XYZ file of C-alpha atoms in Angstrom:
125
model
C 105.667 21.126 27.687
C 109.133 21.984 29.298
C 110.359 24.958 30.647
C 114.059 25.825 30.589
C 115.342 27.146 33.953
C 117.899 29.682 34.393
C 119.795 31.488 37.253
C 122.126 33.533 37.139
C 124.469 32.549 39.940
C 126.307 30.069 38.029
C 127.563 31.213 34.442
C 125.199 31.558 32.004
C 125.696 28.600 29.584
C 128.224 29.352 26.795
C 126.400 27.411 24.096
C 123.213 25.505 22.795
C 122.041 24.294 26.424
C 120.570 25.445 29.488
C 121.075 25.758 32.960
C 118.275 22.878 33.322
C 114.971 22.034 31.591
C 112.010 20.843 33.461
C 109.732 18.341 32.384
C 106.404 18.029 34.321
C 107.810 17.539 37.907
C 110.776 16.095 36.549
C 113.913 18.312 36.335
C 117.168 17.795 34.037
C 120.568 19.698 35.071
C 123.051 20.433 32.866
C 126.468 19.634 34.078
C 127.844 21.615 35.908
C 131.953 22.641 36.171
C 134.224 25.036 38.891
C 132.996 28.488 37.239
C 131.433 31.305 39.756
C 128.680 33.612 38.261
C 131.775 35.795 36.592
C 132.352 32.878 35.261
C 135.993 32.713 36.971
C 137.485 29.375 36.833
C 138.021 27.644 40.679
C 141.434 25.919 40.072
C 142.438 25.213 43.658
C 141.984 21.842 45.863
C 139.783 18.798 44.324
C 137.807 20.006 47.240
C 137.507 23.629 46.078
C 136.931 22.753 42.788
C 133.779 20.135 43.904
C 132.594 22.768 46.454
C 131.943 25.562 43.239
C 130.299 22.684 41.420
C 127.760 21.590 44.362
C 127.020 25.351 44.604
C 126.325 25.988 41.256
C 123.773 22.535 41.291
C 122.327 24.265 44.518
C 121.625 27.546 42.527
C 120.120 25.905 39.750
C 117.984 23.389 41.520
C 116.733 26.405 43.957
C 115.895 28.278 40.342
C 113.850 25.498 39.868
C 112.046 24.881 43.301
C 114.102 22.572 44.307
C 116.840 21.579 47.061
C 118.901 18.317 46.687
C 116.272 16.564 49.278
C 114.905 16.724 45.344
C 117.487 14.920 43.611
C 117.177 11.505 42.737
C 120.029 10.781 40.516
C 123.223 12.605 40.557
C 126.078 11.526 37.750
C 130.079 12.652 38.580
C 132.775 12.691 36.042
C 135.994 12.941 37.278
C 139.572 13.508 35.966
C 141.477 11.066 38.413
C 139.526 8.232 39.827
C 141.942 9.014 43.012
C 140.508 11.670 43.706
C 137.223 10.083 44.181
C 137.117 9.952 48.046
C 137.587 13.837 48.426
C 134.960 14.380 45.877
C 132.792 12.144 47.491
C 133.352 13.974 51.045
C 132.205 17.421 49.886
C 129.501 16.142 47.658
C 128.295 14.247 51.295
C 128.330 17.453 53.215
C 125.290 18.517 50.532
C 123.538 15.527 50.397
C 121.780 13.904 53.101
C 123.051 10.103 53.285
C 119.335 8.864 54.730
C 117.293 9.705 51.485
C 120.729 10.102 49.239
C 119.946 9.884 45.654
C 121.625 6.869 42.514
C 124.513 7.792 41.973
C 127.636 6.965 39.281
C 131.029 8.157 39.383
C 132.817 7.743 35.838
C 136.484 8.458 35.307
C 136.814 10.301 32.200
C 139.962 11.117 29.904
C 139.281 15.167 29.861
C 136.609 17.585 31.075
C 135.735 21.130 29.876
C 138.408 23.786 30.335
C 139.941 20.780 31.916
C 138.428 20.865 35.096
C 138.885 17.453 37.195
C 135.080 17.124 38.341
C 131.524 17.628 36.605
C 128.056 17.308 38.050
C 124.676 16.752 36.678
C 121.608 16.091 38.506
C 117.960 14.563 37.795
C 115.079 16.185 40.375
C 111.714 15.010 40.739
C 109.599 18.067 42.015
């Protein structure tokens, strides 16, 4: 049976998904893009921009029970493959590098709203 988890710190979803669905212990995130709650767009830095998304992740896994200690494979889409290294320094200031989880970082041609970075996360609970 899975049960659809929902928060409403980031925006609610604007379409036929959810926040995240859990699955037993296992839990799916949707991706996740620079929007607060109001759903305001973060267009600053690469760095603000990954900052809003690791935040909104943090809101939804907490909805769920969950911190990123949780996470055990995390999938980035980016904009501009150069901008990889600053992405990958704010995601590393959420994620402890000792138990880190799999990871893939995929250069894409365009993002929604066009953003430069999305995040999705699997959890096992």
């Amino acid at each position: 049976m899975k049960k659809i988890i929902f928060t409403a710190k980031p925006p609610a979803p604007k379409g036929p998904y959810t926040h995240a669905t859990q699955i037993r212990n296992t839990l799916y995130t949707s991706g996740q893009i620079p929007l607060t709650a109001t759903g305001e767009l973060i267009s600053g830095s690469i760095e603000e921009e990954t900052k809003q998304v690791m935040e909104n992740l943090k809101a939804v896994l907490e909805a769920a029970g969950a911190t990123f200690e949780h996470v055990v494979k995390t999938t980035i889409f980016i904009s501009n493959m150069d901008d990889f290294g600053k992405i990958n320094g704010v995601y590393g200031s959420y994620i402890n590098e000792e138990t880190a989880p799999a990871r893939e970082t995929v250069q894409v041609a365009r993002l929604p709203k066009d953003v430069n970075v999305e995040i999705s996360m699997i959890a096992v609970l």
